[in-house]
mmCIF file of C-alpha atoms in Angstrom:
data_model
loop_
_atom_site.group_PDB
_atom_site.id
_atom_site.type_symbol
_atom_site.label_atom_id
_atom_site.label_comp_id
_atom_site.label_asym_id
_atom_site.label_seq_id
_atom_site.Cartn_x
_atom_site.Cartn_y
_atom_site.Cartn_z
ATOM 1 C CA UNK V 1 120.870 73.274 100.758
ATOM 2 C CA UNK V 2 119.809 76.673 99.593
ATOM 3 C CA UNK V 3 115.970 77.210 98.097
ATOM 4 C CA UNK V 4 115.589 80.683 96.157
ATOM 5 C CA UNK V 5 112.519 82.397 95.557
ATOM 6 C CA UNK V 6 112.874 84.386 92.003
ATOM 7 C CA UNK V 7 110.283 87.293 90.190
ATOM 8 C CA UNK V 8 110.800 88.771 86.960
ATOM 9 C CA UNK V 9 112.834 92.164 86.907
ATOM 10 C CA UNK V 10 109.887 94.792 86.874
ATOM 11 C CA UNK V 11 110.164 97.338 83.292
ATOM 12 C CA UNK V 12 111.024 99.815 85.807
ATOM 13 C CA UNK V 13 113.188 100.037 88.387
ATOM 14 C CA UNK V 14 112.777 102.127 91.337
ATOM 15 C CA UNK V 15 115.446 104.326 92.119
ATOM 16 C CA UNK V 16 117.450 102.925 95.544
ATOM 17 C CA UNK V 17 118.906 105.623 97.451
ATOM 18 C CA UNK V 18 120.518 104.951 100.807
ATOM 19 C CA UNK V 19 120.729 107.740 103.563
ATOM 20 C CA UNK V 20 121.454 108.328 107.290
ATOM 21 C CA UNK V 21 119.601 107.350 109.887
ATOM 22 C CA UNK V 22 117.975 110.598 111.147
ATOM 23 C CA UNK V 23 118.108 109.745 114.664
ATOM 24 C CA UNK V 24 121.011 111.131 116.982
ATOM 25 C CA UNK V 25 121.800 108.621 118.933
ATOM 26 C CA UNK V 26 122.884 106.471 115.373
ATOM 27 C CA UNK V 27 124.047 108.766 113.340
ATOM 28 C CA UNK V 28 127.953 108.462 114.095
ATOM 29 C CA UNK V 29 127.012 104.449 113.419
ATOM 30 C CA UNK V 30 128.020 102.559 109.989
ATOM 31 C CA UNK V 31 125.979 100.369 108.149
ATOM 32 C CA UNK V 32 128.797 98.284 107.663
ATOM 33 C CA UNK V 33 129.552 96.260 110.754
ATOM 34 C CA UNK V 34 132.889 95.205 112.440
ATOM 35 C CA UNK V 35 133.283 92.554 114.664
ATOM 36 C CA UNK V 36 132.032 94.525 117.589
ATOM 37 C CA UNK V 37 129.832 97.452 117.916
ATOM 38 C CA UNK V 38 128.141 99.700 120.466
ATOM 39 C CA UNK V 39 124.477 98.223 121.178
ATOM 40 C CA UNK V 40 121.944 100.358 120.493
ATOM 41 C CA UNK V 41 118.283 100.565 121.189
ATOM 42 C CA UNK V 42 117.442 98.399 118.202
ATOM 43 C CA UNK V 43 119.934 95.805 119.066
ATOM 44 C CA UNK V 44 118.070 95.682 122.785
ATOM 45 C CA UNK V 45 114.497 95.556 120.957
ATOM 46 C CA UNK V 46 116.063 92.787 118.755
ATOM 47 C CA UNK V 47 117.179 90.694 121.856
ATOM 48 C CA UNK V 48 114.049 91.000 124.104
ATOM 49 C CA UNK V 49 112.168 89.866 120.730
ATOM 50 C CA UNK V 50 113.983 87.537 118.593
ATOM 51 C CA UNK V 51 117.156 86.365 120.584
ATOM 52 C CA UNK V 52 115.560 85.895 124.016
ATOM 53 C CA UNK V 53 112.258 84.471 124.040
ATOM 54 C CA UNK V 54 113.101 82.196 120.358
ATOM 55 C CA UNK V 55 116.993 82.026 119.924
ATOM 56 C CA UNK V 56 116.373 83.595 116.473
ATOM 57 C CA UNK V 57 119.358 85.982 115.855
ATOM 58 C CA UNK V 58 118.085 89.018 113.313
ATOM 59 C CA UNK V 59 121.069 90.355 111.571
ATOM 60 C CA UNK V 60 120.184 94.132 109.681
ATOM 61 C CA UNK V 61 124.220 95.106 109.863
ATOM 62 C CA UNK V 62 126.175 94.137 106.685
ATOM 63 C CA UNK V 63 128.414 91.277 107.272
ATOM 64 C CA UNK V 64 130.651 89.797 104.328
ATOM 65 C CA UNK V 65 130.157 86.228 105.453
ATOM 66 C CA UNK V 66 126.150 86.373 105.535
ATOM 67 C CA UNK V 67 125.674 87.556 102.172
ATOM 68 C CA UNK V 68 125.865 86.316 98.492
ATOM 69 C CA UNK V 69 129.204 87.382 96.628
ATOM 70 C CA UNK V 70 127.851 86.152 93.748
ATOM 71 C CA UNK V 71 125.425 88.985 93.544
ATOM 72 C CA UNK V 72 125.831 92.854 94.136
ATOM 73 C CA UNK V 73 124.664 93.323 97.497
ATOM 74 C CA UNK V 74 124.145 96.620 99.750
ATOM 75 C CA UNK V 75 123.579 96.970 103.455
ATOM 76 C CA UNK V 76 120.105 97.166 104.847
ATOM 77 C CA UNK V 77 118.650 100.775 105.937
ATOM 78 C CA UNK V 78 118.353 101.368 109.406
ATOM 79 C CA UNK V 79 114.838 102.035 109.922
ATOM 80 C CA UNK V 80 113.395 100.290 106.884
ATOM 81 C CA UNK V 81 115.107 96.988 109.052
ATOM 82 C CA UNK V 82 113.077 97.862 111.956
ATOM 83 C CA UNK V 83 109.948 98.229 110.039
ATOM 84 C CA UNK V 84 111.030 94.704 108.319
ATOM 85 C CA UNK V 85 111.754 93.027 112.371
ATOM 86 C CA UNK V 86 108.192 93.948 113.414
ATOM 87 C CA UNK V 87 106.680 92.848 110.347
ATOM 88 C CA UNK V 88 108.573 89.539 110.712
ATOM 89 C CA UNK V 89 107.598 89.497 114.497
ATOM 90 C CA UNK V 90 103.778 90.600 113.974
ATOM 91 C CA UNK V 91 102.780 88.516 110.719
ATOM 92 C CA UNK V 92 104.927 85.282 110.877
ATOM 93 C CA UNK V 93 106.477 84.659 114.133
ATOM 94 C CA UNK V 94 103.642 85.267 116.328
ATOM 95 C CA UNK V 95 101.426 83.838 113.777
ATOM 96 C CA UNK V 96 102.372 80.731 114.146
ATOM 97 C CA UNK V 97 102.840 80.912 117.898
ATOM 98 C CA UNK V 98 99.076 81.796 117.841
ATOM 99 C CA UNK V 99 98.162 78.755 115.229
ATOM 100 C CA UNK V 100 100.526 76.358 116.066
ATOM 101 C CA UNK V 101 102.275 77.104 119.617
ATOM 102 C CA UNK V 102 105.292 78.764 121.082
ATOM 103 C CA UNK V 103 106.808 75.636 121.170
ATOM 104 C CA UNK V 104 106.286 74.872 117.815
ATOM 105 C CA UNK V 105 107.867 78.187 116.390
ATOM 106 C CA UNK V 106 110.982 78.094 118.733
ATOM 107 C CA UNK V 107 111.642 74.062 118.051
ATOM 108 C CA UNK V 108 111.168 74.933 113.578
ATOM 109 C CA UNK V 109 111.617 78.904 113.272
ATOM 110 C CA UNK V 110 115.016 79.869 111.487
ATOM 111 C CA UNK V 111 117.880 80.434 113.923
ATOM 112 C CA UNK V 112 118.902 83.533 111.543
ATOM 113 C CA UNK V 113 117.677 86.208 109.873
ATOM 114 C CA UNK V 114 120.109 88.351 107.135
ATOM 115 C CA UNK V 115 118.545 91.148 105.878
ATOM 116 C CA UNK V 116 119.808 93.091 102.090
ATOM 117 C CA UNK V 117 119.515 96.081 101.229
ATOM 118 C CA UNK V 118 118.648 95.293 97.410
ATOM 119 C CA UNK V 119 117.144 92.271 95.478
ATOM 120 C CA UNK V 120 119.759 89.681 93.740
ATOM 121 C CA UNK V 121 119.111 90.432 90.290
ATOM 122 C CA UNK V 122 120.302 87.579 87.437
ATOM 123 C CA UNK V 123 120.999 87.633 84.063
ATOM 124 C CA UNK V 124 117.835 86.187 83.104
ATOM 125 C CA UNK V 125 115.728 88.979 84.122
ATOM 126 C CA UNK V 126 114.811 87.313 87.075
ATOM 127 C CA UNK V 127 116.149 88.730 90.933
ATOM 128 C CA UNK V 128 115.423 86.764 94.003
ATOM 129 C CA UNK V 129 113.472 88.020 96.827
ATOM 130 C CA UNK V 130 114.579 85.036 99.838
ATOM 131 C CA UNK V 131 116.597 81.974 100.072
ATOM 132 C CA UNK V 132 116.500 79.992 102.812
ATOM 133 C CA UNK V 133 119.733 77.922 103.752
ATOM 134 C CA UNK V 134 119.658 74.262 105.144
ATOM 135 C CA UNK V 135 116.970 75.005 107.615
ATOM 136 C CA UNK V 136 118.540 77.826 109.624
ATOM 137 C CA UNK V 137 118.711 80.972 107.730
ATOM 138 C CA UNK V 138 116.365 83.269 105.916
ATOM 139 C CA UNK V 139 118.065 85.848 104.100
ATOM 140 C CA UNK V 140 115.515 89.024 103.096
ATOM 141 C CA UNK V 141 116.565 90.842 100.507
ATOM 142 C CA UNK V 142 114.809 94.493 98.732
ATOM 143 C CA UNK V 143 114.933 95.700 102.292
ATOM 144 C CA UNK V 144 115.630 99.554 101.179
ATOM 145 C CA UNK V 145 112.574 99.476 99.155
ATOM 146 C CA UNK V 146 110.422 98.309 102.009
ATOM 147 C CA UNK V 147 109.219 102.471 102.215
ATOM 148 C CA UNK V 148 108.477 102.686 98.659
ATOM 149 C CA UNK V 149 106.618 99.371 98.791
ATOM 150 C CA UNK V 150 104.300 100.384 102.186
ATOM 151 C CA UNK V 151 103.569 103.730 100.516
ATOM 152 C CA UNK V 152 102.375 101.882 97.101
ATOM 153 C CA UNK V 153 105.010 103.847 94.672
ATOM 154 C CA UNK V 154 107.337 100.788 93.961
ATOM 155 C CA UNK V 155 104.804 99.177 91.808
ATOM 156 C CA UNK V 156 101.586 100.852 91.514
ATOM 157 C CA UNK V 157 99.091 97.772 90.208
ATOM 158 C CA UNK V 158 100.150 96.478 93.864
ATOM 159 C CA UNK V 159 98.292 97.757 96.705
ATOM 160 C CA UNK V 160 99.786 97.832 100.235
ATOM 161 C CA UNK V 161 98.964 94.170 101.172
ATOM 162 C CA UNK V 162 99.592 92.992 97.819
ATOM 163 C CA UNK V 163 102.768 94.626 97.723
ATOM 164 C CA UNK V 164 103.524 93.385 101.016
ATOM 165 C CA UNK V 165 102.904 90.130 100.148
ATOM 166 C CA UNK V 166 104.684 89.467 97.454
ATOM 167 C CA UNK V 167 107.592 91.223 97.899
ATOM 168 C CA UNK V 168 108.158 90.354 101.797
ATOM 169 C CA UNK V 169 105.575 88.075 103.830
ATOM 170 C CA UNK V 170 104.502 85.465 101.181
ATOM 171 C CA UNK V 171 108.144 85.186 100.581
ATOM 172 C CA UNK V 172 108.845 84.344 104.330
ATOM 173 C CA UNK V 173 106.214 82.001 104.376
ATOM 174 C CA UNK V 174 107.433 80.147 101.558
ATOM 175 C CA UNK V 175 110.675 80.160 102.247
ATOM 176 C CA UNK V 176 109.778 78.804 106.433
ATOM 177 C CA UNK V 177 107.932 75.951 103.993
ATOM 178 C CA UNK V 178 111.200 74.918 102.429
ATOM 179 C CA UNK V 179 112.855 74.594 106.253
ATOM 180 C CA UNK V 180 109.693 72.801 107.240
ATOM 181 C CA UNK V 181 110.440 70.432 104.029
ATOM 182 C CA UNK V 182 113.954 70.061 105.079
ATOM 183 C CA UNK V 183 113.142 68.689 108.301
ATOM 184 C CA UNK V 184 110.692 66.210 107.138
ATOM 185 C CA UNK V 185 109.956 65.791 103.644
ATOM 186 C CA UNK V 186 106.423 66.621 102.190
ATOM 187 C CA UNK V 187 104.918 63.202 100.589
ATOM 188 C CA UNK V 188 106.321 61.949 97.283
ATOM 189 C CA UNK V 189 102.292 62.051 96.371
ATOM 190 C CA UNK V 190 102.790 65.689 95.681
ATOM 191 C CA UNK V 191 105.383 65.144 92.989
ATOM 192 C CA UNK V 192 103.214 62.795 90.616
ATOM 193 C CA UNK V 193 100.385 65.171 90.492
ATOM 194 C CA UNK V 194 102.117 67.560 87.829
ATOM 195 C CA UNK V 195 105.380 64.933 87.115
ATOM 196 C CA UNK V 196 106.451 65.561 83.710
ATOM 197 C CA UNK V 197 104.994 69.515 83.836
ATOM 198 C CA UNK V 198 107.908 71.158 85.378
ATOM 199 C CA UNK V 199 110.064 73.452 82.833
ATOM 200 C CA UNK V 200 113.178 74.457 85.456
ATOM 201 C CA UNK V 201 114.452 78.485 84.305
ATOM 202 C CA UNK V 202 111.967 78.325 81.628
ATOM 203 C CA UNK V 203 108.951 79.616 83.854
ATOM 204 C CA UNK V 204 108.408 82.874 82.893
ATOM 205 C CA UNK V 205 108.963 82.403 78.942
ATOM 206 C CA UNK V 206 106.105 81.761 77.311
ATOM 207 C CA UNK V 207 104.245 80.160 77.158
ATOM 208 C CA UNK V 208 104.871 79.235 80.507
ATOM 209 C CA UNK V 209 104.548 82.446 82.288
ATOM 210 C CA UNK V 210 100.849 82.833 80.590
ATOM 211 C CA UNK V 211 99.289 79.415 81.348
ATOM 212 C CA UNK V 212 100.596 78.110 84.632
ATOM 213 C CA UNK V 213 97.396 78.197 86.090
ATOM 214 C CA UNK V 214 96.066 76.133 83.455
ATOM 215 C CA UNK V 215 98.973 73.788 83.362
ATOM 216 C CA UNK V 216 98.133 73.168 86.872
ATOM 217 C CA UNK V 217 100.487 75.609 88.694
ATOM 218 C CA UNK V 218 99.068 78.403 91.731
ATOM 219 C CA UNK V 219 102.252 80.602 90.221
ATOM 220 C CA UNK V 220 104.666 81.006 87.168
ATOM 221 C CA UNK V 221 107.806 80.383 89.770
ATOM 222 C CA UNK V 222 105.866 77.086 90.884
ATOM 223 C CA UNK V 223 106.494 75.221 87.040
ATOM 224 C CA UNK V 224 110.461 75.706 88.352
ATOM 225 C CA UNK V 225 110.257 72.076 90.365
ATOM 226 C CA UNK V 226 108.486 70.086 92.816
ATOM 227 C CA UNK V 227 110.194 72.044 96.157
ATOM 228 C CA UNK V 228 109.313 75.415 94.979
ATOM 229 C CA UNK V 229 105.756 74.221 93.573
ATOM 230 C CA UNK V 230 104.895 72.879 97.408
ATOM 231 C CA UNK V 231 106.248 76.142 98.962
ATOM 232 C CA UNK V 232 104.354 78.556 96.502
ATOM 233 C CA UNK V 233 101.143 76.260 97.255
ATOM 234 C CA UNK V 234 102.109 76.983 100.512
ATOM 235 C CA UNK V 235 102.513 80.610 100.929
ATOM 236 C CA UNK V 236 100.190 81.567 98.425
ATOM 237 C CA UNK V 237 97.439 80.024 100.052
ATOM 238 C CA UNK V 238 97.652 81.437 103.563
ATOM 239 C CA UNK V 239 99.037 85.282 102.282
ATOM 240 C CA UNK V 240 95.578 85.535 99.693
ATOM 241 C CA UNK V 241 92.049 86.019 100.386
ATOM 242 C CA UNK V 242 89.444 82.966 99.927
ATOM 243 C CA UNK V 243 88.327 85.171 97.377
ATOM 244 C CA UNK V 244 91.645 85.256 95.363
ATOM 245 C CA UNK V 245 91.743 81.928 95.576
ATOM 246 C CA UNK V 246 88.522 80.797 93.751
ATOM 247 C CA UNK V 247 89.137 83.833 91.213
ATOM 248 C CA UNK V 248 92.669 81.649 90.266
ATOM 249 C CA UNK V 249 90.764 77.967 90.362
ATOM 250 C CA UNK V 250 87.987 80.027 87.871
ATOM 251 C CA UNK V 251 90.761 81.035 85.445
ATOM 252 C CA UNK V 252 92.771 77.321 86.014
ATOM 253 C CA UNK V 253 89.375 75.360 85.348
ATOM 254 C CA UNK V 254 90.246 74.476 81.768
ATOM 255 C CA UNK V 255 92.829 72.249 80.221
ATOM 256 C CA UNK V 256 96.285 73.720 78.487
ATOM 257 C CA UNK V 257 95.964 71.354 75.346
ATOM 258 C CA UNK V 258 99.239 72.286 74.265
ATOM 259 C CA UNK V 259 100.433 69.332 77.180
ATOM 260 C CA UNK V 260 99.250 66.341 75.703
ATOM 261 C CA UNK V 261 100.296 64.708 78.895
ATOM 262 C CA UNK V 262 97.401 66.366 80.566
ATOM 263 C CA UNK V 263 94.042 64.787 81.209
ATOM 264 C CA UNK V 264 92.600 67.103 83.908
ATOM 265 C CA UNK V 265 91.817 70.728 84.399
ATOM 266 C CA UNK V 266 94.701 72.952 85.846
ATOM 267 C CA UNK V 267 91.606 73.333 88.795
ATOM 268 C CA UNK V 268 91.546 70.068 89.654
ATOM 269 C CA UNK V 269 95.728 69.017 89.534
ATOM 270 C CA UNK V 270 96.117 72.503 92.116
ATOM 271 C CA UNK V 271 93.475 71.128 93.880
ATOM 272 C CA UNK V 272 95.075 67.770 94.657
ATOM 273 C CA UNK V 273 97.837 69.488 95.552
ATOM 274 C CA UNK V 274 96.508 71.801 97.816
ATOM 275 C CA UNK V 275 94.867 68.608 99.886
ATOM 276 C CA UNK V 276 98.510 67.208 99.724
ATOM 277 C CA UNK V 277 99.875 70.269 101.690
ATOM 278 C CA UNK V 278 96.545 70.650 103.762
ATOM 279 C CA UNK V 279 97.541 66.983 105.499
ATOM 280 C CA UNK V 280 101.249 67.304 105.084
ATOM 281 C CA UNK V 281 100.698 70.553 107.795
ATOM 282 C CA UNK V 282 98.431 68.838 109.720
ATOM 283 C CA UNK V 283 99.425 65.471 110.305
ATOM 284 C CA UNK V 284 103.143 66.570 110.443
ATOM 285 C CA UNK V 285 103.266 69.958 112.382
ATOM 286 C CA UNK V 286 99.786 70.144 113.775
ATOM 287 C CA UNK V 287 99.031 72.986 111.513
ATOM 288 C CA UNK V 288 95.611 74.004 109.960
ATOM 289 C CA UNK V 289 95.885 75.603 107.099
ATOM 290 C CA UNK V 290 92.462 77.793 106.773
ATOM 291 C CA UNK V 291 93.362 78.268 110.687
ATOM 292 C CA UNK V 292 97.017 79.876 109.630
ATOM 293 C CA UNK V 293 95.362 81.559 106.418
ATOM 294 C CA UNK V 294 92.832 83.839 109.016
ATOM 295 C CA UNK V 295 95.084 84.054 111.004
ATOM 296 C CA UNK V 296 97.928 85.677 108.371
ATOM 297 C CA UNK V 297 94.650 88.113 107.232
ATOM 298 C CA UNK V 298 93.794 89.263 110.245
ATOM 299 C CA UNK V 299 97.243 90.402 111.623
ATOM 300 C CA UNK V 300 97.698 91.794 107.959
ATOM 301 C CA UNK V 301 94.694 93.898 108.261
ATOM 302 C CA UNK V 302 95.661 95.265 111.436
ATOM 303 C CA UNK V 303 99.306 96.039 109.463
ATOM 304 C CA UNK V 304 97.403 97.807 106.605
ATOM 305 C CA UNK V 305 95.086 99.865 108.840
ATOM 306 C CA UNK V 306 97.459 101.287 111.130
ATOM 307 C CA UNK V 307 96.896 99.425 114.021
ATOM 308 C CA UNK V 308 100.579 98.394 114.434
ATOM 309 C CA UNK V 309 103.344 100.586 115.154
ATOM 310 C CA UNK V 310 106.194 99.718 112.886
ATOM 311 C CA UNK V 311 109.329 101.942 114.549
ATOM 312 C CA UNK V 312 108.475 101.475 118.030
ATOM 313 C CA UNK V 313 111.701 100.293 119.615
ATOM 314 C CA UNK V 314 110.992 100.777 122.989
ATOM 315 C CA UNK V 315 111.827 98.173 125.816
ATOM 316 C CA UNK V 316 109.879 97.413 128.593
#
């Protein structure tokens, strides 16, 4: 099974432009990958990291049988996928070895990470940003923008954590939710809260992309169906500030009376499903979810202020 996570296209695209690694020791190497290659000092940071201590495998070279041929894909810049592997390491996997044990992120942690150089973009003016396939892989995708997105020029009314967030480590979350779901299934509780509410590919028309908080919904994408509604509840809630929070229950605490099936403020239906996730990580993984939400902050602000070094690829 194969959960996407989908945006609308931004008005304006951001030019991708793929060079050469500047270092000398890769600079003979191609992006595109055979079926065997010289290791390099990446490959051994990736292995004392990922493969060795978790059994995670975190692919950055371009291989055919990884990626989507449905969708025009590119290979992943060198050092824009290192950035992306500590960012994975720092923010998610060791934040849930911190909340939730070692044991707990090598026993449910994907197996596989694929990274893309580009987003999937579809016809609808949507492009995805993740999938995550039958509770193994995460494929990453906008990798080559990851620069542009740290620096705050690939969409200026995000700041760095913002744009972090939604383009890369919210999406992880959410998409580690849907493997989570996979292996046991959230409670059937969650579905009847918002039942008859869902509108499928119709989520950002409107007036669906302009009321979803209203209509009961922490995101547009989250009116697509029950699975992505529980992972955006999910990931939204541990990647945003308490403050954020209570500024999107303010703006859902009214009704959308265009739904006559409504009887309750878009406040209060998020709300019962935010207490449905709260004891579905609990009392299934052991998780606390304000625990994993300071947590997720914390290491973030230490991302934003400098504090971790991004390109260090040094073993000891």
């Amino acid at each position: 099974m194969k959960k996407n996570i989908l945006y609308l296209l931004p008005f304006v695209l951001m030019g991708l432009v793929l060079t050469s690694c500047s270092k000398d020791e890769i600079k003979s190497e191609s992006v595109i990958t055979a079926d065997s290659y010289k290791q390099n000092q990446f490959d051994k940071w990736l292995e004392a990291n990922f493969r060795n201590p978790y059994n995670i495998d975190f692919k950055y070279r371009y291989e055919e049988i990884e990626s989507d041929m449905d969708y025009y894909t590119v290979p992943a810049e060198f050092w824009q996928s290192v950035k992306m592997a500590h960012l994975v390491k720092y923010l998610c996997v060791e934040t849930y070895n911190e909340v939730a044990g070692i044991e707990f992120t090598r026993a449910h942690f994907p197996k596989m990470f694929f990274l893309d150089g580009t987003w999937h973009f579809r016809n609808n003016g949507t492009y995805e940003l993740g999938t995550a396939e039958g509770g193994k892989k995460i494929c990453l995708m906008g990798i080559n923008y990851l620069d542009q997105v740290l620096d705050g020029s690939y969409n200026p009314r995000f700041g760095l954590a913002d744009g972090l967030n939604f383009y890369y480590i919210k999406t992880i979350h959410h998409e580690f939710t849907h493997i989570l779901n996979q292996t046991q299934d959230f409670p059937t509780s969650f579905r009847e809260v918002t039942p008859s509410s869902y509108v499928s590919d119709s989520q950002f028309s409107e007036p669906y992309v302009s009321v979803y908080l209203q209509r009961g919904f922490i995101t547009a994408y989250a009116q697509t169906n029950y699975n992505e509604d529980f992972a955006e509840m999910m990931s939204m809630y541990v990647t945003n500030t308490p403050e954020w929070w209570e500024a999107q229950m303010q703006a859902a605490d009214t009704m959308y009376e265009a739904d006559q099936d409504q009887i309750q403020t878009g406040r209060a239906l998020i709300e019962q499903k935010l207490d449905i996730v709260r004891a579905y990580m609990s009392d299934t993984w052991g998780v606390d979810l304000d625990e994993l939400r300071d947590c997720v902050l914390r290491r973030q602000g230490n991302v934003t202020s400098g504090l971790v070094d991004l390109t260090d690829i040094t073993v000891d």
